[in-house]
């Protein structure tokens, strides 16, 4: 141990106010367990060895080597025999730890599937409906390509069957129009997303009525209907406005394709194309619903044959 002025100074003694009881009695900590004594002993041995290495490394230098002060406690000759041989029993076992599956994100929604083969292109939509059907549903009509253009990730084409001459029965002008559009998407999932968006819009409107007496074209929406067995899924809804114009909107999803059907109808008394109010009659829901279903069925059949 170094003697004289180079000896390390003793640490200062804390004042009495440092201790909670004013210095009467220092706090007593719990007795350290046996394994903790072993850890302290090992740390002390490392400190002594480190001091010796510093002293050897400084040999030959101008400044005399200074050894670290020896610890003030005696080292045990052997490590304590009561070191724990195993982890404390209070630690959680591997079975109690969360598994990888439990910590992972919830399972994703299964990918959309379909029994219909995917389409790679949109055929000419005006060729999908036979003339026998369009003549019956929209008499004296002619077809013309719709205004649909590719976009939003889909290939799109459409067709409209619009009457070019008056179709008068028993003095009533029967106006009928068919709109048909086909959208081919990159995947079944993309087509399903498009269908769900349109089904959701239809569901929100179904059974409601626009309320604004200042407008003449307010619509009343019928209940949402299903066309069972048409594509993967098909829904339809009837709409009537104050002018007497009525239509059925149907939306179909089949594989990577969605189909949009609109079947419009208005009956004007006295054959007047400009008839309004009491001279205009809405076409019954069941009539337009049946016609829209026939268009949907034929479109699916033509696209899959």
Backbone as numpy.savetxt, mean C-alpha at the origin, in Angstrom:
# Nx Ny Nz CAx CAy CAz Cx Cy Cz
58.26 1.63 45.76 57.40 2.83 45.76 58.29 4.06 45.76
57.94 5.07 45.00 58.76 6.28 44.86 58.59 7.14 46.11
59.76 7.58 46.62 59.76 8.43 47.81 60.22 9.83 47.40
59.93 10.78 48.22 60.45 12.13 48.00 59.48 13.00 47.24
60.03 14.07 46.64 59.14 15.05 45.99 58.45 14.50 44.76
59.07 13.41 44.14 58.44 12.86 42.96 57.29 11.91 43.28
57.09 11.63 44.52 56.00 10.72 44.91 54.65 11.36 44.56
53.72 10.58 44.10 52.39 11.14 43.76 51.68 11.66 44.99
50.98 12.77 44.81 50.25 13.38 45.91 48.96 12.61 46.18
48.61 12.54 47.44 47.36 11.87 47.83 46.18 12.73 47.38
45.12 12.09 46.97 43.94 12.87 46.53 43.37 13.66 47.69
42.79 14.80 47.42 42.23 15.61 48.52 41.04 14.91 49.15
40.83 15.19 50.42 39.71 14.60 51.15 38.48 15.46 50.93
37.36 14.89 50.45 36.16 15.70 50.23 35.69 16.34 51.53
35.11 17.53 51.44 34.57 18.16 52.67 33.39 17.39 53.20
33.03 17.66 54.41 31.92 16.93 55.06 30.61 17.13 54.31
30.46 18.32 53.68 29.21 18.58 52.98 29.04 17.68 51.76
30.14 17.02 51.30 30.06 16.12 50.15 29.20 14.92 50.43
29.19 14.47 51.68 28.46 13.26 52.06 27.04 13.61 52.48
26.10 12.77 52.17 24.69 13.08 52.49 24.44 13.33 53.96
25.20 12.65 54.85 24.94 12.80 56.29 25.86 13.82 56.93
26.47 14.72 56.15 27.34 15.74 56.70 28.69 15.21 57.12
29.03 14.03 56.69 30.35 13.49 56.99 30.37 12.57 58.18
29.22 12.35 58.79 29.20 11.47 59.96 29.52 10.04 59.59
28.99 9.60 58.44 29.22 8.21 58.02 29.10 8.15 56.51
30.08 7.59 55.82 30.05 7.49 54.38 29.04 6.42 53.95
28.47 6.64 52.84 27.50 5.63 52.38 28.16 4.28 52.20
27.41 3.25 52.52 27.91 1.89 52.40 27.28 1.26 51.18
28.09 0.81 50.23 27.56 0.16 49.03 27.43 -1.32 49.28
26.57 -2.00 48.54 26.42 -3.46 48.72 27.74 -4.16 48.43
27.95 -5.27 49.10 29.16 -6.05 48.91 29.20 -6.59 47.50
30.39 -6.41 46.88 30.52 -6.87 45.49 30.50 -8.38 45.45
29.89 -8.98 44.44 29.89 -10.44 44.32 31.29 -10.96 44.00
31.45 -12.25 44.19 32.76 -12.86 43.99 33.26 -12.68 42.58
32.40 -12.84 41.59 32.88 -12.71 40.21 33.36 -11.30 39.93
32.78 -10.26 40.60 33.23 -8.89 40.40 34.64 -8.69 40.93
34.95 -9.36 42.08 36.31 -9.28 42.61 37.31 -9.82 41.62
36.92 -10.89 40.94 37.81 -11.48 39.95 38.07 -10.51 38.81
37.04 -9.82 38.37 37.21 -8.85 37.30 38.13 -7.72 37.73
37.96 -7.24 38.99 38.84 -6.19 39.50 40.28 -6.65 39.59
40.45 -7.89 39.98 41.80 -8.43 40.10 42.47 -8.48 38.74
41.72 -8.91 37.75 42.27 -8.96 36.39 42.63 -7.58 35.90
41.78 -6.58 36.18 42.07 -5.21 35.75 43.32 -4.68 36.42
43.50 -5.01 37.70 44.69 -4.56 38.42 45.94 -5.16 37.82
45.87 -6.44 37.45 47.03 -7.10 36.85 47.40 -6.45 35.53
46.42 -6.09 34.73 46.70 -5.41 33.46 47.35 -4.06 33.71
46.91 -3.34 34.76 47.48 -2.02 35.06 48.95 -2.14 35.44
49.29 -3.14 36.26 50.68 -3.33 36.69 51.55 -3.69 35.50
51.07 -4.59 34.65 51.83 -5.01 33.47 52.03 -3.84 32.53
51.00 -3.00 32.36 51.13 -1.83 31.50 52.17 -0.87 32.02
52.23 -0.68 33.35 53.23 0.22 33.93 54.63 -0.29 33.69
54.81 -1.60 33.82 56.14 -2.17 33.59 56.57 -1.98 32.14
55.65 -2.15 31.20 55.99 -1.96 29.79 56.38 -0.53 29.50
55.70 0.43 30.11 56.06 1.84 29.90 57.46 2.11 30.41
57.78 1.53 31.56 59.12 1.75 32.12 60.19 1.17 31.22
60.00 -0.03 30.68 60.99 -0.65 29.79 61.14 0.15 28.51
60.01 0.66 27.93 60.06 1.39 26.68 60.86 2.69 26.83
60.89 3.30 28.03 61.58 4.56 28.24 63.05 4.41 28.60
63.54 3.17 28.61 64.96 2.96 28.93 65.81 3.57 27.82
66.83 4.28 28.16 67.73 4.89 27.18 67.38 6.31 26.86
66.26 6.76 27.29 65.88 8.15 27.06 66.49 9.03 28.14
66.54 10.34 27.84 67.17 11.28 28.78 66.40 11.34 30.09
65.11 11.42 30.01 64.34 11.52 31.25 64.30 10.18 31.92
64.52 10.14 33.23 64.50 8.85 33.95 63.11 8.25 33.88
63.04 6.94 33.72 61.72 6.30 33.67 60.98 6.45 34.98
59.72 6.64 34.84 58.86 6.76 36.01 57.83 5.65 35.96
57.84 4.81 36.93 56.88 3.70 36.97 55.57 4.19 37.54
54.53 3.60 37.09 53.21 3.90 37.65 53.15 3.43 39.09
52.45 4.14 39.93 52.37 3.71 41.34 51.68 2.37 41.46
52.16 1.61 42.38 51.54 0.30 42.63 50.16 0.49 43.22
49.27 -0.39 42.91 47.93 -0.28 43.52 48.02 -0.44 45.02
47.08 0.17 45.70 47.11 0.17 47.16 46.49 -1.07 47.76
46.07 -2.02 46.90 45.49 -3.25 47.46 46.32 -4.42 46.98
46.26 -5.48 47.76 47.04 -6.67 47.44 46.32 -7.51 46.40
47.10 -8.04 45.43 46.53 -8.91 44.42 46.36 -10.31 44.96
45.29 -10.97 44.65 45.14 -12.36 45.10 46.07 -13.27 44.31
46.52 -14.30 44.96 47.44 -15.24 44.29 46.74 -16.04 43.22
45.51 -16.30 43.40 44.72 -17.03 42.40 43.38 -16.34 42.23
42.76 -16.56 41.11 41.44 -16.00 40.88 40.42 -16.63 41.81
39.43 -15.90 42.22 38.42 -16.49 43.11 37.77 -17.70 42.47
37.41 -18.63 43.33 36.80 -19.88 42.84 35.32 -19.76 42.60
34.73 -18.60 42.97 33.28 -18.49 42.83 32.88 -17.69 41.59
33.77 -17.63 40.56 33.36 -17.01 39.31 32.21 -17.80 38.69
31.24 -17.13 38.12 30.11 -17.88 37.53 30.56 -18.67 36.32
30.15 -19.92 36.23 30.51 -20.77 35.10 29.54 -20.63 33.95
28.37 -20.13 34.22 27.35 -19.95 33.17 26.72 -18.59 33.32
25.97 -18.16 32.31 25.26 -16.89 32.39 24.19 -16.94 33.48
23.93 -15.82 34.11 22.87 -15.82 35.14 21.55 -16.34 34.55
20.82 -17.06 35.38 19.57 -17.66 34.92 18.51 -16.63 34.59
18.71 -15.38 35.06 17.69 -14.37 34.81 17.75 -13.82 33.40
18.88 -14.06 32.67 18.95 -13.59 31.30 17.98 -14.36 30.42
17.36 -13.72 29.45 16.40 -14.44 28.60 17.11 -15.47 27.75
16.45 -16.61 27.59 17.00 -17.66 26.75 16.74 -17.34 25.30
17.36 -18.12 24.41 17.18 -17.88 22.97 15.73 -18.06 22.56
15.02 -18.94 23.29 13.61 -19.17 22.94 12.75 -17.97 23.28
13.23 -17.12 24.23 12.45 -15.96 24.62 12.71 -14.74 23.76
13.79 -14.81 22.95 14.09 -13.68 22.08 13.15 -13.67 20.90
12.81 -12.47 20.38 11.91 -12.42 19.22 12.57 -13.05 18.02
11.81 -13.87 17.31 12.34 -14.54 16.14 12.36 -13.58 14.96
13.08 -13.94 13.91 13.17 -13.10 12.73 11.81 -12.92 12.08
11.02 -13.97 12.09 9.69 -13.88 11.49 8.81 -12.92 12.26
8.93 -12.95 13.61 8.08 -12.10 14.42 8.43 -10.64 14.24
9.73 -10.34 13.99 10.15 -8.96 13.87 10.01 -8.43 12.45
9.72 -9.29 11.50 9.61 -8.85 10.12 8.28 -8.16 9.88
8.18 -7.48 8.74 6.94 -6.77 8.41 5.81 -7.77 8.15
4.56 -7.32 8.31 3.42 -8.21 8.03 3.48 -8.70 6.59
2.91 -9.87 6.38 2.93 -10.47 5.05 2.21 -9.57 4.06
2.78 -9.45 2.86 2.17 -8.62 1.85 0.94 -9.31 1.25
0.06 -8.48 0.67 -1.14 -9.02 0.03 -0.73 -9.92 -1.13
-1.30 -11.10 -1.24 -0.92 -11.99 -2.34 -1.07 -11.30 -3.68
-0.19 -11.63 -4.60 -0.21 -11.01 -5.92 -1.52 -11.35 -6.63
-2.02 -10.39 -7.41 -3.26 -10.60 -8.16 -3.03 -11.67 -9.23
-3.99 -12.55 -9.36 -3.89 -13.63 -10.34 -5.17 -13.67 -11.17
-5.10 -14.35 -12.31 -6.26 -14.47 -13.19 -6.10 -15.70 -14.05
-7.22 -16.29 -14.42 -7.19 -17.44 -15.32 -7.20 -17.01 -16.78
-7.39 -15.70 -17.03 -7.42 -15.21 -18.40 -6.00 -14.96 -18.90
-5.71 -15.35 -20.12 -4.36 -15.11 -20.68 -4.14 -13.61 -20.86
-2.92 -13.14 -20.65 -2.65 -11.70 -20.80 -2.69 -11.27 -22.26
-3.15 -10.05 -22.48 -3.13 -9.45 -23.81 -1.87 -8.61 -23.97
-1.30 -8.61 -25.16 -0.11 -7.82 -25.43 -0.42 -6.56 -26.22
-1.58 -6.48 -26.81 -1.99 -5.32 -27.58 -3.50 -5.21 -27.55
-4.00 -4.04 -27.93 -5.45 -3.81 -27.97 -5.93 -3.99 -29.41
-6.86 -4.89 -29.63 -7.39 -5.04 -31.00 -8.29 -3.86 -31.35
-8.75 -3.84 -32.56 -9.70 -2.79 -32.96 -11.01 -3.01 -32.23
-11.35 -2.09 -31.35 -12.51 -2.26 -30.48 -13.81 -2.27 -31.28
-13.85 -1.55 -32.40 -15.07 -1.54 -33.20 -15.38 -2.91 -33.79
-14.39 -3.81 -33.79 -14.61 -5.15 -34.32 -15.06 -6.15 -33.25
-15.14 -5.72 -32.01 -15.44 -6.66 -30.91 -16.93 -7.01 -30.83
-17.80 -6.11 -31.24 -19.24 -6.36 -31.13 -19.81 -6.69 -32.50
-20.58 -7.75 -32.60 -21.18 -8.10 -33.91 -22.28 -7.10 -34.28
-22.48 -6.95 -35.57 -23.50 -6.01 -36.05 -24.89 -6.39 -35.57
-25.14 -7.69 -35.40 -26.46 -8.12 -34.93 -26.77 -7.57 -33.54
-25.75 -7.44 -32.72 -25.95 -6.92 -31.36 -26.11 -5.40 -31.38
-25.26 -4.71 -32.11 -25.34 -3.24 -32.12 -26.61 -2.75 -32.81
-27.07 -3.46 -33.82 -28.32 -3.05 -34.48 -29.51 -3.16 -33.54
-29.47 -4.14 -32.67 -30.59 -4.34 -31.74 -30.52 -3.36 -30.58
-29.31 -3.13 -30.04 -29.18 -2.26 -28.87 -29.15 -0.78 -29.25
-28.60 -0.46 -30.42 -28.53 0.93 -30.87 -28.94 0.98 -32.34
-30.23 0.88 -32.63 -30.69 0.84 -34.01 -30.23 2.05 -34.82
-29.93 1.80 -36.10 -29.52 2.85 -37.04 -28.24 3.57 -36.58
-27.37 2.83 -35.92 -26.11 3.43 -35.45 -24.95 3.01 -36.34
-23.91 3.79 -36.30 -22.67 3.46 -36.97 -21.52 3.58 -35.97
-20.50 2.77 -36.19 -19.36 2.78 -35.26 -18.30 3.76 -35.73
-17.57 4.28 -34.77 -16.43 5.16 -35.04 -15.45 5.00 -33.89
-14.14 5.03 -34.18 -13.15 4.89 -33.11 -13.35 5.96 -32.04
-13.13 5.56 -30.81 -13.25 6.49 -29.71 -12.05 7.42 -29.61
-12.05 8.24 -28.59 -10.99 9.23 -28.41 -9.89 8.72 -27.48
-9.97 7.47 -27.06 -8.99 6.94 -26.12 -7.59 6.92 -26.73
-6.60 7.27 -25.93 -5.20 7.23 -26.34 -4.37 6.54 -25.26
-3.26 5.95 -25.69 -2.38 5.28 -24.73 -1.93 6.28 -23.67
-1.86 5.80 -22.45 -1.41 6.66 -21.36 -1.63 6.02 -20.02
-1.01 6.62 -19.00 -1.10 6.11 -17.63 -0.67 4.65 -17.54
0.28 4.28 -18.38 0.83 2.93 -18.32 0.05 1.88 -19.08
-1.01 2.27 -19.77 -1.85 1.29 -20.47 -1.96 1.60 -21.96
-2.17 0.53 -22.74 -2.52 0.67 -24.15 -4.04 0.77 -24.23
-4.56 1.78 -24.94 -6.00 2.04 -24.89 -6.57 2.24 -26.29
-7.76 1.68 -26.48 -8.55 1.94 -27.69 -10.02 1.91 -27.32
-10.83 2.60 -28.11 -12.26 2.62 -27.85 -13.06 2.70 -29.13
-14.38 2.57 -28.96 -15.29 2.67 -30.10 -16.64 3.16 -29.59
-17.35 3.89 -30.44 -18.68 4.40 -30.11 -19.66 4.04 -31.23
-20.83 3.58 -30.84 -21.91 3.28 -31.78 -22.99 4.33 -31.56
-23.08 5.26 -32.48 -23.99 6.40 -32.35 -25.01 6.39 -33.49
-26.25 6.66 -33.15 -27.30 6.68 -34.16 -27.10 7.83 -35.13
-27.26 7.53 -36.39 -27.12 8.55 -37.44 -28.47 8.93 -38.04
-29.54 8.28 -37.58 -30.88 8.60 -38.07 -31.87 8.38 -36.93
-33.03 8.97 -37.06 -34.04 8.83 -36.02 -34.60 7.42 -35.98
-34.75 6.91 -34.76 -35.36 5.59 -34.55 -36.65 5.81 -33.76
-37.78 5.93 -34.51 -39.06 6.26 -33.89 -39.95 5.03 -33.85
-40.48 4.75 -32.63 -41.42 3.66 -32.44 -42.64 4.19 -31.70
-43.82 4.02 -32.34 -45.08 4.48 -31.73 -45.00 5.95 -31.32
-44.38 6.75 -32.16 -44.31 8.18 -31.91 -43.22 8.59 -30.94
-42.46 7.64 -30.40 -41.40 7.95 -29.43 -40.04 7.80 -30.09
-39.24 8.83 -29.95 -37.88 8.78 -30.48 -36.98 8.07 -29.46
-36.49 6.90 -29.84 -35.64 6.11 -28.94 -34.17 6.34 -29.31
-33.49 7.04 -28.45 -32.06 7.32 -28.67 -31.23 6.34 -27.85
-30.28 5.68 -28.53 -29.41 4.71 -27.86 -27.98 4.88 -28.37
-27.03 4.79 -27.45 -25.61 4.90 -27.81 -24.80 3.92 -26.98
-23.80 3.31 -27.61 -22.90 2.37 -26.92 -21.48 2.93 -26.96
-20.85 2.99 -25.79 -19.43 3.34 -25.70 -18.69 2.12 -25.13
-17.58 1.77 -25.78 -16.79 0.62 -25.33 -15.31 1.00 -25.40
-14.58 0.77 -24.30 -13.15 1.07 -24.25 -12.41 -0.11 -23.63
-11.21 -0.40 -24.16 -10.39 -1.51 -23.67 -9.01 -0.96 -23.28
-8.55 -1.34 -22.10 -7.25 -0.91 -21.59 -6.40 -2.14 -21.28
-5.24 -2.25 -21.90 -4.32 -3.36 -21.65 -3.17 -2.85 -20.80
-3.00 -3.46 -19.62 -2.00 -3.01 -18.65 -0.77 -3.93 -18.67
0.35 -3.46 -18.12 1.57 -4.28 -18.13 1.46 -5.56 -17.32
0.57 -5.59 -16.34 0.47 -6.75 -15.47 -0.96 -6.91 -14.96
-1.23 -8.09 -14.41 -2.54 -8.35 -13.79 -2.75 -7.42 -12.60
-1.67 -7.19 -11.84 -1.78 -6.32 -10.66 -2.15 -4.89 -11.05
-1.55 -4.39 -12.15 -1.87 -3.02 -12.60 -3.32 -2.92 -13.05
-3.81 -3.95 -13.74 -5.21 -3.96 -14.17 -6.14 -4.01 -12.97
-5.76 -4.79 -11.98 -6.59 -4.90 -10.77 -6.64 -3.57 -10.04
-5.51 -2.85 -9.97 -5.50 -1.54 -9.32 -6.44 -0.58 -10.04
-6.41 -0.59 -11.36 -7.31 0.28 -12.14 -8.77 -0.09 -11.87
-9.05 -1.38 -11.83 -10.42 -1.82 -11.59 -10.89 -1.43 -10.19
-10.02 -1.61 -9.20 -10.42 -1.29 -7.83 -10.70 0.20 -7.68
-9.93 1.03 -8.38 -10.19 2.46 -8.33 -11.58 2.78 -8.87
-11.93 2.20 -10.02 -13.24 2.46 -10.62 -14.37 1.81 -9.82
-14.13 0.62 -9.28 -15.14 -0.01 -8.42 -15.39 0.86 -7.19
-14.31 1.43 -6.65 -14.46 2.29 -5.48 -15.27 3.54 -5.78
-15.02 4.15 -6.94 -15.80 5.33 -7.34 -17.28 4.98 -7.51
-17.52 3.82 -8.14 -18.90 3.38 -8.34 -19.60 3.13 -7.00
-18.87 2.52 -6.08 -19.44 2.22 -4.77 -19.78 3.49 -4.01
-18.91 4.52 -4.15 -19.16 5.78 -3.45 -20.41 6.48 -3.99
-20.67 6.38 -5.28 -21.82 7.06 -5.88 -23.12 6.27 -5.74
-23.00 4.95 -5.69 -24.19 4.09 -5.71 -25.18 4.46 -4.61
-26.45 4.55 -4.99 -27.51 4.81 -4.02 -27.58 6.25 -3.55
-26.87 7.18 -4.20 -26.88 8.58 -3.77 -27.60 9.44 -4.81
-27.82 10.71 -4.43 -28.50 11.65 -5.32 -27.88 13.02 -5.15
-27.52 13.65 -6.26 -26.99 15.00 -6.21 -28.10 15.96 -5.85
-27.81 16.90 -4.95 -28.86 17.77 -4.43 -28.50 19.24 -4.68
-29.04 19.79 -5.76 -28.86 21.21 -6.07 -29.98 21.62 -7.04
-31.10 22.09 -6.53 -32.26 22.39 -7.39 -31.96 23.41 -8.47
-30.88 24.18 -8.34 -30.57 25.19 -9.34 -30.00 24.61 -10.61
-29.62 23.34 -10.60 -29.05 22.71 -11.79 -30.06 21.73 -12.39
-30.00 21.60 -13.72 -30.98 20.76 -14.40 -30.48 19.35 -14.65
-29.19 19.14 -14.53 -28.65 17.85 -14.92 -28.15 17.05 -13.72
-28.76 17.25 -12.58 -28.38 16.49 -11.39 -28.73 15.02 -11.59
-27.89 14.16 -11.04 -28.05 12.72 -11.27 -28.48 11.98 -10.02
-29.24 10.93 -10.25 -29.59 9.98 -9.20 -28.95 8.65 -9.57
-28.19 8.08 -8.64 -27.43 6.86 -8.93 -28.11 5.65 -8.29
-28.23 4.59 -9.09 -28.83 3.36 -8.58 -27.83 2.55 -7.76
-28.27 1.39 -7.33 -27.41 0.52 -6.54 -26.39 -0.18 -7.43
-25.29 -0.54 -6.84 -24.22 -1.23 -7.56 -24.65 -2.68 -7.80
-24.53 -3.13 -9.05 -24.93 -4.49 -9.41 -23.71 -5.29 -9.87
-23.84 -6.62 -9.82 -22.79 -7.52 -10.27 -23.22 -8.23 -11.55
-22.27 -8.41 -12.47 -22.48 -9.26 -13.63 -21.69 -10.54 -13.38
-22.33 -11.52 -12.79 -21.64 -12.76 -12.44 -21.16 -13.50 -13.68
-19.93 -14.01 -13.58 -19.39 -14.81 -14.67 -18.83 -14.02 -15.83
-18.75 -12.69 -15.70 -18.20 -11.86 -16.77 -16.80 -11.41 -16.34
-15.76 -11.92 -17.04 -14.40 -11.59 -16.67 -14.05 -12.10 -15.28
-13.02 -11.52 -14.68 -12.69 -11.86 -13.30 -13.68 -11.22 -12.33
-14.12 -10.01 -12.67 -15.07 -9.30 -11.81 -15.68 -8.15 -12.61
-16.99 -7.96 -12.46 -17.70 -6.90 -13.18 -18.76 -6.29 -12.28
-18.82 -4.96 -12.26 -19.86 -4.25 -11.52 -20.49 -3.21 -12.45
-21.73 -2.85 -12.15 -22.45 -1.90 -12.99 -23.37 -1.04 -12.14
-23.74 0.14 -12.66 -24.60 1.07 -11.93 -25.44 1.87 -12.93
-26.68 2.08 -12.58 -27.64 2.84 -13.40 -27.68 4.29 -12.92
-27.75 5.23 -13.88 -27.78 6.66 -13.55 -28.89 7.34 -14.35
-29.59 8.27 -13.69 -30.64 9.06 -14.34 -30.49 10.51 -13.91
-30.57 11.44 -14.88 -30.52 12.85 -14.49 -31.86 13.53 -14.76
-31.97 14.79 -14.36 -33.26 15.48 -14.43 -33.75 15.71 -15.84
-32.84 15.68 -16.82 -33.25 15.88 -18.20 -33.91 14.64 -18.78
-33.78 13.51 -18.09 -34.34 12.27 -18.58 -33.32 11.36 -19.22
-32.08 11.83 -19.36 -31.03 10.98 -19.91 -30.63 9.91 -18.90
-30.52 8.69 -19.39 -30.17 7.58 -18.50 -29.04 6.78 -19.13
-28.29 6.08 -18.27 -27.23 5.21 -18.78 -26.84 4.19 -17.73
-26.18 3.13 -18.18 -25.59 2.14 -17.30 -24.09 2.14 -17.53
-23.36 2.23 -16.46 -21.90 2.17 -16.51 -21.47 0.82 -15.95
-20.71 0.06 -16.74 -20.19 -1.24 -16.29 -18.68 -1.24 -16.43
-18.00 -1.85 -15.47 -16.53 -1.93 -15.52 -16.13 -3.38 -15.27
-15.23 -3.86 -16.14 -14.83 -5.27 -16.12 -13.32 -5.37 -15.98
-12.84 -6.34 -15.21 -11.42 -6.67 -15.16 -11.27 -8.14 -15.52
-10.33 -8.43 -16.43 -10.04 -9.81 -16.84 -8.54 -9.88 -17.16
-7.81 -10.59 -16.33 -6.37 -10.69 -16.53 -5.71 -9.34 -16.42
-4.92 -8.97 -17.43 -4.23 -7.68 -17.42 -5.01 -6.62 -18.19
-6.32 -6.82 -18.32 -7.15 -5.93 -19.14 -8.36 -5.44 -18.36
-8.71 -4.17 -18.56 -9.96 -3.63 -18.03 -10.82 -3.13 -19.19
-12.13 -3.23 -19.03 -13.08 -2.85 -20.09 -14.10 -1.90 -19.50
-14.34 -0.82 -20.20 -15.29 0.19 -19.75 -16.47 0.21 -20.71
-17.68 0.02 -20.18 -18.90 -0.02 -20.99 -19.85 1.09 -20.53
-20.40 1.83 -21.51 -21.47 2.80 -21.23 -22.58 2.57 -22.26
-23.79 2.42 -21.72 -24.94 2.24 -22.60 -25.95 3.32 -22.25
-26.14 4.28 -23.17 -26.99 5.44 -22.94 -28.35 5.25 -23.60
-29.39 5.83 -22.99 -30.72 5.76 -23.58 -31.61 6.89 -23.13
-32.40 7.42 -24.08 -33.38 8.47 -23.78 -34.58 8.27 -24.71
-35.79 8.40 -24.18 -37.01 8.30 -24.99 -37.71 9.65 -25.01
-37.87 10.22 -26.21 -38.53 11.52 -26.37 -39.88 11.34 -27.05
-40.90 11.89 -26.45 -42.25 11.80 -27.01 -42.37 12.65 -28.27
-43.31 12.24 -29.12 -43.63 12.98 -30.34 -42.44 13.03 -31.31
-41.46 12.17 -31.10 -40.34 12.11 -32.02 -39.47 13.34 -32.01
-39.57 14.15 -30.99 -38.85 15.41 -30.93 -37.47 15.20 -30.31
-36.44 15.46 -31.09 -35.09 15.26 -30.60 -34.71 16.27 -29.52
-35.42 17.41 -29.49 -35.13 18.45 -28.50 -36.13 18.45 -27.35
-36.87 17.36 -27.20 -37.89 17.30 -26.15 -37.26 17.47 -24.77
-38.01 18.10 -23.87 -37.54 18.33 -22.50 -38.69 18.12 -21.53
-38.35 18.06 -20.25 -39.34 17.97 -19.19 -40.25 16.76 -19.32
-41.58 17.01 -19.32 -42.56 15.92 -19.34 -42.59 15.17 -20.67
-41.95 15.76 -21.71 -41.93 15.09 -23.01 -40.73 14.14 -23.15
-39.95 14.02 -22.08 -38.79 13.13 -22.08 -38.97 12.07 -21.01
-38.74 10.83 -21.38 -38.89 9.72 -20.43 -37.57 8.96 -20.28
-37.19 8.65 -19.05 -35.98 7.84 -18.85 -36.23 6.40 -19.29
-35.18 5.76 -19.76 -35.26 4.35 -20.10 -35.13 3.54 -18.82
-35.95 2.52 -18.68 -35.97 1.72 -17.45 -34.60 1.11 -17.16
-34.30 0.96 -15.87 -33.00 0.43 -15.45 -32.77 -0.99 -15.97
-33.78 -1.83 -15.89 -33.58 -3.23 -16.30 -33.27 -3.35 -17.79
-33.82 -2.43 -18.60 -33.56 -2.47 -20.04 -32.10 -2.12 -20.34
-31.63 -1.04 -19.75 -30.25 -0.63 -20.00 -29.25 -1.58 -19.33
-29.60 -2.10 -18.17 -28.70 -3.02 -17.47 -28.50 -4.30 -18.29
-29.60 -4.80 -18.87 -29.51 -6.01 -19.69 -28.65 -5.76 -20.94
-28.83 -4.60 -21.58 -28.04 -4.28 -22.75 -26.56 -4.14 -22.43
-26.24 -3.47 -21.31 -24.84 -3.30 -20.92 -24.19 -4.65 -20.62
-24.93 -5.55 -20.02 -24.37 -6.87 -19.72 -24.08 -7.64 -21.01
-24.96 -7.51 -21.99 -24.70 -8.18 -23.27 -23.44 -7.64 -23.93
-23.24 -6.33 -23.86 -22.02 -5.74 -24.44 -20.78 -6.25 -23.69
-20.86 -6.29 -22.36 -19.72 -6.75 -21.56 -19.38 -8.20 -21.87
-20.39 -9.04 -21.93 -20.17 -10.46 -22.21 -19.54 -10.66 -23.59
-20.03 -9.94 -24.58 -19.52 -10.11 -25.93 -18.09 -9.59 -26.04
-17.78 -8.49 -25.35 -16.42 -7.94 -25.38 -15.43 -8.92 -24.78
-15.79 -9.52 -23.66 -14.90 -10.52 -23.01 -14.71 -11.72 -23.93
-15.79 -12.16 -24.52 -15.72 -13.31 -25.42 -14.81 -13.03 -26.62
-14.95 -11.83 -27.21 -14.13 -11.51 -28.39 -12.66 -11.36 -28.03
-12.37 -10.85 -26.85 -10.98 -10.63 -26.43 -10.28 -11.92 -26.04
-11.02 -12.95 -25.73 -10.42 -14.21 -25.27 -10.57 -15.34 -26.28
-11.12 -15.07 -27.44 -11.32 -16.13 -28.44 -10.19 -16.11 -29.47
